[in-house]
Amino acid sequence: MAKPRTLYDKIWDEHLVHEAPDGTSLIYIDRHLVHEVTSPQAFEGLRMAGRDVRAPEKTLAVVDHNVPTTDRSKGIDDPDSAIQVEALAKNAADFGIDYYHELDERQGIVHVVGPEQGFTLPGTTIVCGDSHTSTHGAFGALAHGIGTSEVEHVLATQTLIQQKAKNMLVRVEGKLPDNVTAKDIILAIIGEIGTAGGTGHVIEYAGETIRDLTMEGRMTVCNMSIEGGARAGLIAPDQKTFDYIMGRPRAPKGAAFEMAKAHWETLFTDEGAHFDAEVVLDAANLPPIVTWGTSPEQVVAIDGHVPSPEDIADETKRQAAVRALDYMGLKGGEKITDIALDRIFIGSCTNGRIEDLRAVAKVVEGQHVNENLNAMIVPGSGLVKLQAEEEGLDRIFTDAGFEWREPGCSMCLAMNPDKLAPGERCASTSNRNFEGRQGRLGRTHLVSPQMAAAAAIAGHFVDIRDLQ
Amino acid sequence: MEKFTTLTGIAAHLPMINVDTDMIIPKNYLKTIKRTGLGEGLFAELRYDENGQKHEHFVLHKEPYTNAEILIAGENFGCGSSREHAPWALLDFGFRCIIAPSFADIFYNNCFKNGILPIVLPQEEINKLIDDAERGDNARLTIDLEAQEISGPDGGKIHFDIDPHRKRCLIEGLDDIGLTLEKAEHIDRFEEQAGTVRPWV
């Protein structure tokens, strides 16, 4: 009998083009997503070497990082951002790559667009010059972020040089309490394993709780795999996955869909397959999670307190905590629900999908944003925006005092004009609370959309479970 | 890519863990379409205040570390964003070698593509190198990639491990794409076969 294999093993084996005796492997890449920030130097490299794009039909380009989220029909004010956006348009045209420009309704954050278009399919290998490419693992695709040199390598050869990673299993069991979400699951996992816990591994998320999540929820979990150090996260595809894909513009149709589905149904970890590491999380007692520091592993329950450095035994971690508290303007010991906020950011490739917006609308309907803060909602794509408007969510948001913006990465990384001023404190549904991430000296607390929404109304963090 | 064989240079110590690529090169420097000139943005928010004034205490502002070529860092160096601007900025400043107890995967990989040697060592070995790096003008280390050896100012030697393929690429300054294109017939064959087994892709 064949040796039992993990889902990662199966996808790896199916994409192995060549393996050298030392294990250095050439892996075929089925799908390549390209955005404006990490690609210009790659295209320049191709031109300088006189190389072509090997498979333009397997490549999709979209602008997301730089674009303003205000009306952009009259162009982009920031000259450097405008140059990057123009460069992508030109590169896509020159090399024959499909491109969604800033006014195309299909434009959006690359990791929202891929699944939405049916470009993301189970069992495929997907790369992008962006670490949150791990998002696509929610479909049972082996998806990870790469650097610009590798972007050029994939453009030229449709392959990537890799060493096989180890397998890690994260099993999540139990029924999630109301208003505790996929975001809380992944923040809790990162809190448990640390930001380097997954380094060198591909994480497979499994268990009853993961199966119960919607595709949007699964994408939120896989999205932040990189914050746990893993380049890729995977969830075995199931009927929910197939239902999500069916009918999408780039998904296989008719007989091809049925043939594909038969293959996708073989994409699961075999009984008895070996994992190098295993972690179990009990979701039934999971509280909403808030980050207090400047690393995604610095998490605490909503009903908890900011830790005091003297409570941290490990000397290196204690020093990191001292620095983080100083940066965050916290002393340690504060009740999380006492922390007042200046800004709210709802959006990003982690939590900028329709389900996230519906959850926010449910919390804020008929209420008003606290007068001491500014709150912004940035849909993940033009199609998410249209869908939300069709459902009347935009009216709920604007009536409640939220800004309703055009799609893009926005204040998740603050490359466009959306950023925190020094010292401003933000509850954000994005994925990174690093120093300066949302603007120089800005202070970020990562939370779920529901928690961000409730904080927007109250002006400080609240335990969403108390609102029922 | 510039070859890496041996390097003798000043080593600077950055005593922080989880240094992310946002910290190595903040986003306002990413709006470039070039690989060069990013050294000025290296660690910008650690090196300068909001008005562009130097944080004088920051190691890379002190002599002789303004000319550092080797960086001794804390665990999980280079975590976060995949931006290759991080190694480009380090290289543009003059760094050719980073030594840390652990690196984030994507950053580690990106270093090799740019002729930068990332070396993983246990913390106790790193502590010896930190001592060396704090000796001012004497903070010089020699890295011999062929021998996989670091020599300190007192002549002490530390061995390091490295993947043989990556070692060869650095020493010979090989272009990955060129190497892969030598395997073009394997790729052709793969595409042909995959086209039958998974035609929907």
XYZ file of C-alpha atoms in Angstrom:
669
model
C 0.000 0.000 0.000
C 1.175 3.508 -0.776
C 2.551 5.535 2.102
C -0.136 7.816 3.576
C 0.387 11.408 2.522
C -0.708 14.790 3.833
C -2.619 17.209 1.637
C 0.586 19.211 1.251
C 2.512 16.082 0.194
C -0.089 15.347 -2.479
C -0.032 18.821 -4.015
C 3.756 18.921 -3.823
C 4.109 15.542 -5.560
C 1.708 16.560 -8.287
C 3.738 19.704 -9.095
C 7.240 18.341 -8.898
C 9.003 19.056 -12.195
C 12.497 18.061 -11.153
C 14.261 17.046 -7.981
C 18.032 17.210 -7.522
C 19.783 14.639 -5.305
C 20.167 17.268 -2.546
C 16.393 17.830 -2.443
C 16.401 21.119 -4.349
C 13.179 20.911 -6.307
C 11.572 22.642 -9.214
C 7.853 23.103 -8.574
C 5.362 23.993 -11.296
C 3.243 27.071 -10.609
C -0.347 26.946 -11.896
C -1.412 30.468 -10.974
C 0.524 33.704 -10.571
C -1.021 36.860 -9.159
C 0.837 40.111 -9.725
C 0.431 43.537 -8.101
C 2.111 46.876 -8.639
C 4.531 47.070 -5.700
C 6.580 43.885 -5.977
C 6.543 43.376 -9.756
C 8.160 46.343 -11.588
C 11.723 45.145 -10.960
C 10.766 41.631 -12.103
C 9.443 42.859 -15.449
C 12.507 45.067 -15.804
C 14.655 41.975 -15.237
C 12.817 40.111 -18.008
C 13.344 42.976 -20.426
C 17.028 43.266 -19.602
C 17.551 39.556 -20.215
C 15.327 39.528 -23.288
C 12.995 36.968 -21.709
C 9.277 36.532 -22.192
C 6.472 35.528 -19.823
C 6.131 31.774 -20.249
C 2.410 31.455 -19.469
C 0.617 34.816 -19.499
C -2.736 32.986 -19.371
C -1.797 31.644 -15.923
C -0.987 35.137 -14.693
C -3.378 37.831 -13.459
C -2.403 41.399 -12.581
C -4.328 43.815 -10.387
C -3.503 47.084 -8.606
C -4.278 47.187 -4.920
C -1.522 48.457 -2.593
C -1.116 52.032 -3.839
C -4.558 53.028 -5.019
C -6.428 55.710 -3.082
C -9.770 54.645 -1.637
C -11.414 57.946 -2.456
C -12.776 58.782 -5.934
C -9.975 57.847 -8.330
C -11.654 58.605 -11.610
C -9.444 61.669 -11.969
C -6.159 59.852 -11.449
C -3.794 59.287 -8.541
C -2.306 62.352 -6.831
C 0.818 60.739 -5.398
C 3.272 60.768 -8.332
C 5.259 57.728 -7.142
C 2.107 55.658 -6.654
C 0.883 56.769 -10.069
C 4.153 55.628 -11.672
C 3.870 52.169 -10.093
C 0.284 51.797 -11.220
C 1.146 52.927 -14.761
C 4.132 50.576 -14.798
C 1.895 47.591 -14.024
C -0.567 48.606 -16.738
C 2.261 48.839 -19.259
C 3.940 45.622 -18.165
C 0.661 43.720 -18.350
C -0.014 45.084 -21.842
C 3.538 44.438 -23.090
C 3.596 40.844 -21.851
C -0.031 39.949 -22.649
C -1.263 39.533 -19.069
C -4.884 40.124 -18.008
C -5.025 43.261 -15.891
C -7.709 44.798 -13.668
C -7.083 48.542 -13.484
C -8.193 50.869 -10.682
C -11.563 51.652 -12.258
C -12.457 48.066 -13.221
C -15.248 46.706 -10.994
C -13.286 43.458 -10.656
C -10.326 45.338 -9.140
C -9.559 44.786 -5.492
C -7.066 43.231 -3.139
C -5.324 40.497 -5.060
C -6.258 37.854 -2.450
C -9.920 38.808 -2.592
C -9.929 38.938 -6.391
C -8.331 35.518 -7.022
C -11.029 33.481 -5.255
C -13.811 35.784 -6.444
C -12.877 35.213 -10.088
C -12.466 31.460 -9.720
C -8.770 31.931 -10.530
C -8.023 30.189 -7.231
C -8.726 26.460 -7.515
C -8.147 23.462 -5.235
C -4.995 21.466 -5.785
C -3.249 24.248 -7.676
C -0.003 25.982 -6.775
C -0.435 29.743 -6.452
C 2.185 32.403 -5.848
C 2.235 36.168 -5.600
C 4.814 38.716 -4.521
C 2.869 39.179 -1.327
C 3.108 37.256 1.920
C -0.666 37.016 2.359
C -0.898 34.702 -0.632
C -1.414 32.053 2.039
C -5.088 33.161 1.907
C -5.738 30.919 -1.113
C -4.869 27.850 0.951
C -8.496 28.003 2.146
C -9.366 26.267 -1.152
C -6.841 23.491 -0.720
C -4.370 25.287 -2.981
C -0.680 25.396 -2.107
C -0.252 29.151 -2.021
C 2.566 31.276 -0.731
C 4.267 34.631 -0.921
C 7.500 35.112 -2.854
C 10.040 37.886 -3.369
C 10.483 39.902 -6.534
C 13.379 37.766 -7.856
C 11.067 34.780 -7.587
C 8.272 36.728 -9.286
C 10.672 37.151 -12.204
C 11.583 33.466 -12.009
C 7.928 32.417 -12.187
C 7.165 34.852 -14.999
C 10.077 33.445 -17.018
C 9.766 29.738 -16.217
C 6.349 29.121 -14.566
C 8.286 27.261 -11.871
C 9.853 27.952 -8.505
C 12.966 26.492 -6.888
C 11.956 25.103 -3.513
C 12.980 22.828 -0.692
C 10.069 20.842 0.643
C 8.679 22.236 3.901
C 7.640 20.221 6.947
C 4.029 19.394 7.749
C 2.244 20.980 10.716
C -1.300 20.123 11.739
C -3.445 22.634 13.599
C -6.663 20.993 14.714
C -9.485 23.210 15.954
C -12.366 21.482 17.710
C -15.591 22.637 19.334
C -18.434 24.967 18.405
C -17.437 28.631 18.314
C -19.388 30.836 20.740
C -21.611 33.475 19.089
C -19.672 36.407 17.665
C -16.354 34.654 18.132
C -14.903 34.332 14.655
C -12.277 32.895 12.335
C -10.142 35.938 13.178
C -10.175 35.029 16.857
C -9.203 31.448 15.962
C -6.144 32.490 13.992
C -5.061 35.144 16.501
C -5.320 32.527 19.248
C -3.253 30.073 17.182
C -0.537 32.674 16.581
C -0.593 33.536 20.277
C -0.045 29.851 20.970
C 2.684 28.980 18.454
C 4.340 32.431 18.220
C 5.270 34.392 15.097
C 8.017 31.924 14.249
C 6.106 28.801 15.329
C 5.281 27.795 11.766
C 8.636 28.677 10.193
C 9.700 25.991 7.736
C 6.257 24.365 7.822
C 3.095 24.288 5.802
C 0.173 24.366 8.217
C -2.923 22.294 7.555
C -5.954 23.509 9.507
C -8.418 20.756 10.304
C -11.098 19.786 12.787
C -14.786 20.361 13.258
C -14.527 24.120 13.792
C -12.606 24.653 10.554
C -15.124 22.504 8.632
C -17.931 24.642 10.070
C -16.349 27.887 8.872
C -17.566 29.525 5.670
C -15.096 29.976 2.809
C -14.626 33.591 3.926
C -13.790 32.420 7.440
C -11.356 29.832 6.112
C -9.651 32.521 4.055
C -9.251 34.659 7.190
C -7.556 31.751 8.963
C -5.214 30.837 6.088
C -4.455 34.512 5.413
C -2.627 34.934 8.688
C -0.591 31.709 8.442
C 2.376 33.908 7.562
C 1.932 35.756 10.874
C 2.614 32.408 12.504
C 5.748 32.051 10.377
C 4.319 29.502 7.915
C 4.531 30.452 4.272
C 1.391 28.511 3.503
C -1.767 27.330 5.227
C -4.065 24.677 3.806
C -7.628 23.500 4.332
C -8.882 20.408 2.517
C -11.585 21.321 -0.005
C -15.144 20.093 0.552
C -18.653 20.716 -0.768
C -18.542 24.320 0.549
C -15.427 24.898 -1.522
C -16.960 23.421 -4.675
C -20.167 25.434 -4.207
C -18.146 28.629 -3.794
C -16.194 28.001 -7.000
C -19.025 26.854 -9.249
C -20.101 29.521 -11.713
C -17.216 31.911 -11.084
C -15.881 33.536 -14.261
C -12.563 31.651 -14.462
C -13.712 28.383 -12.883
C -14.103 25.284 -15.055
C -17.625 24.805 -16.431
C -19.903 21.839 -17.154
C -18.091 18.564 -17.762
C -14.748 20.192 -16.965
C -16.094 21.211 -13.560
C -17.250 17.657 -12.847
C -13.880 16.266 -13.898
C -12.099 18.835 -11.737
C -14.374 18.110 -8.794
C -13.604 14.400 -8.977
C -9.936 15.289 -8.635
C -10.526 17.854 -5.887
C -12.319 15.192 -3.843
C -9.005 13.299 -3.561
C -7.335 16.287 -1.909
C -7.257 15.396 1.767
C -4.705 14.099 4.221
C -4.644 10.291 4.305
C -5.335 8.474 7.526
C -2.033 7.911 9.324
C -0.044 10.531 7.376
C 2.887 11.999 9.280
C 2.928 15.519 10.696
C 6.152 16.951 12.100
C 4.212 19.100 14.569
C 0.662 19.179 15.897
C -1.315 21.813 17.776
C -4.864 21.536 19.119
C -7.114 24.492 19.893
C -10.392 24.287 21.777
C -12.746 26.722 20.064
C -15.720 26.139 22.349
C -14.271 28.357 25.067
C -12.520 30.841 22.795
C -13.020 34.504 23.720
C -12.729 37.425 21.266
C -9.033 38.267 20.944
C -7.253 41.641 20.828
C -3.538 42.247 20.194
C -1.920 44.565 22.729
C 1.595 44.919 21.269
C 3.538 45.211 18.041
C 3.731 41.551 17.074
C 0.695 39.447 16.125
C 1.681 36.924 18.813
C 1.066 39.531 21.528
C -2.581 38.633 22.079
C -4.982 38.789 24.992
C -8.652 37.931 25.579
C -11.114 40.837 25.472
C -11.929 40.309 29.151
C -8.229 40.313 30.065
C -5.569 42.892 30.827
C -2.503 44.167 29.018
C 0.340 42.081 30.439
C 2.942 43.660 32.676
C 6.547 43.014 31.631
C 7.415 41.628 35.060
C 4.930 38.809 34.424
C 6.901 37.647 31.387
C 9.512 35.098 32.399
C 11.511 34.867 29.158
C 14.085 37.680 29.158
C 14.076 38.291 25.381
C 10.276 38.326 25.249
C 10.180 40.618 28.282
C 12.470 43.129 26.572
C 10.328 42.940 23.429
C 7.241 43.570 25.590
C 8.811 46.633 27.220
C 9.539 48.098 23.811
C 6.058 47.190 22.512
C 4.273 48.730 25.508
C 6.285 51.911 25.164
C 5.450 52.113 21.457
C 1.772 51.379 22.116
C 1.515 53.994 24.858
C 0.494 51.387 27.418
C 1.877 50.713 30.878
C 0.819 47.126 31.318
C -2.028 46.044 33.569
C -4.761 48.075 31.797
C -8.126 46.400 31.261
C -8.537 45.846 27.521
C -12.084 47.221 27.632
C -10.729 50.485 29.084
C -8.583 51.188 26.017
C -10.024 54.135 24.084
C -9.589 54.360 20.319
C -9.097 57.132 17.751
C -9.606 55.199 14.554
C -11.343 52.086 13.246
C -10.232 50.296 10.082
C -12.435 47.584 8.626
C -11.109 45.920 5.496
C -7.965 44.145 4.160
C -7.316 40.703 2.635
C -7.934 39.283 6.106
C -11.398 40.729 6.709
C -12.610 42.737 3.705
C -15.099 40.253 2.247
C -18.883 40.393 2.031
C -19.418 38.184 5.066
C -17.213 40.506 7.141
C -19.228 43.523 6.023
C -22.527 41.787 6.803
C -21.255 41.028 10.306
C -20.284 44.665 10.810
C -23.669 45.876 9.545
C -25.427 43.624 12.051
C -23.522 45.214 14.935
C -23.822 48.870 13.863
C -27.294 49.039 12.310
C -29.288 51.897 13.824
C -26.382 53.079 15.962
C -23.778 55.797 15.556
C -19.999 55.847 15.516
C -18.581 57.362 18.703
C -17.948 61.090 18.306
C -14.335 60.764 19.426
C -13.237 58.595 16.565
C -13.066 58.165 12.831
C -14.182 54.874 11.319
C -13.524 53.661 7.808
C -14.764 50.652 5.865
C -12.824 49.594 2.790
C -14.337 46.712 0.800
C -11.880 44.095 -0.420
C -12.886 44.420 -4.055
C -15.164 46.293 -6.413
C -17.459 43.270 -6.532
C -17.645 43.112 -2.732
C -18.532 46.807 -2.791
C -21.285 46.285 -5.383
C -22.682 43.320 -3.471
C -22.732 45.294 -0.213
C -24.509 48.176 -1.937
C -27.048 45.800 -3.460
C -27.793 44.539 0.054
C -28.069 48.114 1.381
C -25.117 47.686 3.737
C -23.509 50.919 2.552
C -26.536 52.861 3.814
C -26.300 51.201 7.201
C -22.622 52.156 7.367
C -22.951 55.746 6.211
C -26.051 56.319 8.374
C -23.985 55.115 11.315
C -21.211 57.569 10.464
C -18.695 55.232 8.797
C -16.731 56.292 5.736
C -17.518 53.950 2.841
C -14.493 53.739 0.547
C -13.271 52.393 -2.783
C -11.561 48.958 -2.682
C -7.873 48.322 -2.015
C -5.301 47.434 0.644
C -5.689 50.877 2.185
C -4.716 51.305 5.821
C -3.655 47.694 6.289
C -0.223 48.861 5.177
C -0.835 52.568 4.587
C 0.964 52.886 1.262
C -1.877 55.007 -0.044
C -3.144 58.194 1.688
C -5.050 56.188 4.364
C -2.817 56.183 7.424
C -2.711 56.793 11.144
C -1.208 60.010 12.479
C 1.568 59.589 15.078
C 0.124 58.358 18.369
C -3.299 57.503 16.953
C -4.748 54.259 18.247
C -6.667 52.029 15.868
C -8.797 48.904 16.118
C -8.072 47.198 12.825
C -9.376 44.062 11.119
C -6.104 43.726 9.221
C -3.227 41.342 9.903
C -0.180 43.239 11.206
C 0.326 45.420 14.244
C 4.013 46.104 13.533
C 5.562 49.427 14.513
C 4.661 51.979 11.871
C 2.601 49.519 9.850
C -0.508 51.721 9.618
C 1.446 54.976 9.679
C 4.550 56.174 11.467
C 4.071 55.904 15.249
C 0.496 54.703 14.730
C -0.788 52.118 17.228
C -2.641 49.084 15.919
C -4.791 46.564 17.763
C -5.868 43.610 15.616
C -9.429 42.373 16.085
C -12.324 40.719 14.250
C -14.794 42.819 12.203
C -17.485 42.411 14.871
C -15.110 43.629 17.581
C -13.982 46.588 15.454
C -17.620 47.485 14.789
C -18.579 47.348 18.459
C -15.526 49.429 19.385
C -16.480 52.006 16.745
C -19.804 52.567 18.473
C -18.481 52.528 22.040
C -15.235 54.459 21.465
C -13.295 51.769 23.288
C -13.010 47.976 23.158
C -16.087 46.110 24.316
C -16.718 42.444 24.839
C -18.954 41.666 21.891
C -20.434 38.778 23.883
C -21.986 41.314 26.316
C -23.962 42.979 23.529
C -26.327 40.068 22.923
C 24.287 38.829 -8.821
C 27.599 39.566 -7.098
C 29.490 36.466 -5.983
C 30.032 35.777 -2.315
C 33.241 33.971 -1.420
C 34.884 35.583 1.599
C 34.058 38.759 3.427
C 35.976 40.634 6.098
C 34.045 43.496 7.558
C 32.643 45.377 10.524
C 29.849 43.582 12.368
C 27.011 45.599 13.901
C 24.642 44.209 16.525
C 20.908 44.939 16.436
C 19.558 43.637 19.754
C 15.900 43.035 18.902
C 13.766 39.981 18.143
C 11.072 39.701 15.454
C 12.495 42.527 13.353
C 9.935 42.662 10.546
C 10.476 43.792 6.984
C 8.290 46.872 7.625
C 10.955 47.864 10.135
C 13.807 47.040 7.752
C 12.285 49.184 5.018
C 9.098 51.178 5.694
C 6.368 51.268 3.071
C 7.038 54.811 1.868
C 10.230 53.491 0.261
C 8.381 50.779 -1.655
C 7.028 53.149 -4.263
C 10.028 52.655 -6.471
C 10.366 50.719 -9.663
C 14.110 50.166 -9.109
C 16.158 47.818 -6.940
C 18.811 50.369 -6.060
C 19.017 53.398 -3.783
C 17.052 51.849 -0.919
C 19.909 52.095 1.615
C 18.708 55.488 2.777
C 15.423 53.916 3.870
C 17.063 51.042 5.749
C 15.648 50.913 9.308
C 14.409 54.458 8.616
C 12.063 54.657 11.593
C 14.775 53.387 13.935
C 17.448 55.648 12.458
C 15.530 58.924 12.153
C 12.779 60.750 14.023
C 9.675 62.177 12.347
C 11.588 65.300 11.316
C 14.376 63.348 9.703
C 16.793 63.963 12.600
C 19.161 61.123 13.418
C 18.563 58.957 16.471
C 22.249 59.245 17.417
C 22.141 56.194 19.685
C 21.178 53.888 16.825
C 24.051 51.538 16.055
C 24.365 52.343 12.357
C 24.993 56.023 13.172
C 27.995 55.216 15.351
C 31.538 54.661 14.105
C 32.754 52.269 12.882
C 29.284 50.754 12.333
C 28.390 53.301 9.648
C 30.483 51.003 7.456
C 29.106 47.726 8.766
C 28.869 44.840 6.297
C 27.734 42.139 8.709
C 24.583 42.387 10.813
C 24.078 40.339 13.958
C 20.386 40.148 14.658
C 17.808 38.526 16.941
C 15.508 35.583 16.340
C 12.919 35.557 13.546
C 14.693 38.311 11.631
C 12.854 39.505 8.515
C 9.355 38.364 9.450
C 6.229 39.789 7.857
C 5.923 41.189 4.374
C 7.616 39.425 1.436
C 9.068 42.711 0.142
C 12.456 42.069 -1.443
C 13.096 45.752 -0.819
C 14.331 44.570 2.602
C 17.421 42.736 1.288
C 17.839 45.417 -1.411
C 18.004 48.070 1.318
C 20.452 46.036 3.406
C 22.632 45.446 0.354
C 22.501 49.084 -0.701
C 23.638 50.127 2.783
C 26.566 47.715 2.459
C 25.463 44.565 4.266
C 26.513 41.270 2.655
C 25.918 38.938 5.585
C 23.232 38.646 8.303
C 23.730 36.344 11.278
C 20.762 35.415 13.471
C 19.407 32.498 15.536
C 16.510 32.222 13.059
C 15.066 33.935 9.997
C 11.617 34.191 8.500
C 11.377 31.983 5.383
C 10.667 34.491 2.649
C 13.300 36.970 3.796
C 15.875 34.180 4.139
C 15.156 33.095 0.598
C 15.240 36.642 -0.761
C 18.731 37.188 0.677
C 20.243 34.440 -1.481
C 18.736 35.979 -4.607
C 20.718 39.139 -3.929
C 24.133 37.847 -2.971
C 23.522 38.263 0.757
C 24.538 35.367 2.986
C 22.128 34.712 5.884
C 23.747 32.530 8.563
C 21.777 30.680 11.240
C 23.658 29.967 14.477
C 22.654 28.897 17.970
C 22.215 31.773 20.421
C 25.337 30.866 22.429
C 27.530 31.173 19.310
C 25.798 34.430 18.455
C 26.540 35.734 21.941
C 30.266 35.324 21.221
C 29.858 37.271 17.992
C 27.897 39.979 19.829
C 30.923 40.402 22.102
C 33.075 40.759 19.006
C 30.649 43.237 17.455
C 30.850 45.478 20.483
C 34.576 46.085 20.131
C 34.374 49.208 18.008
C 37.240 49.324 15.531
C 38.047 45.735 16.370
C 34.539 44.535 15.543
C 35.732 42.762 12.435
C 34.662 39.300 11.389
C 35.765 37.209 8.456
C 33.239 34.969 6.749
C 34.611 32.193 4.584
C 31.693 30.670 2.708
C 33.699 27.897 1.032
C 34.972 26.697 4.442
C 31.635 27.609 6.129
C 33.536 29.385 8.857
C 33.368 32.678 10.757
C 36.592 33.999 12.324
C 36.545 36.592 15.088
C 39.139 39.268 15.875
C 40.795 36.901 18.378
C 41.084 34.137 15.824
C 38.260 32.023 17.284
C 36.355 30.088 14.606
C 32.695 29.202 14.360
C 31.348 26.715 11.829
C 27.995 27.266 10.131
C 25.724 25.074 7.993
C 24.245 26.010 4.661
C 22.270 24.272 1.940
C 24.805 23.085 -0.701
C 22.786 24.320 -3.695
C 22.448 27.800 -2.238
C 26.102 27.836 -1.290
C 27.108 27.038 -4.860
C 24.802 29.729 -6.277
C 26.329 32.359 -3.976
C 29.932 31.363 -4.603
C 29.468 31.265 -8.360
C 27.021 34.179 -8.498
C 24.611 31.988 -10.488
C 21.409 33.255 -12.037
C 18.529 31.044 -10.891
C 16.482 31.684 -13.999
C 19.366 30.656 -16.215
C 19.751 27.427 -14.231
C 16.054 26.641 -14.449
C 15.897 27.339 -18.167
C 18.484 24.572 -18.596
C 15.676 22.293 -17.415
C 13.208 23.637 -19.985
C 12.531 20.180 -21.408
C 11.421 18.961 -17.971
C 9.018 21.894 -17.772
C 7.703 21.208 -21.288
C 7.117 17.569 -20.423
C 5.407 18.492 -17.151
C 3.040 20.904 -18.916
C 2.171 18.336 -21.539
C 1.368 15.701 -18.952
C -0.486 18.070 -16.600
C -2.552 19.247 -19.546
C -3.967 15.715 -19.856
C -4.419 14.955 -16.160
C -5.708 18.372 -15.066
C -6.923 20.062 -18.255
C -9.088 22.568 -16.298
C -5.994 24.226 -14.841
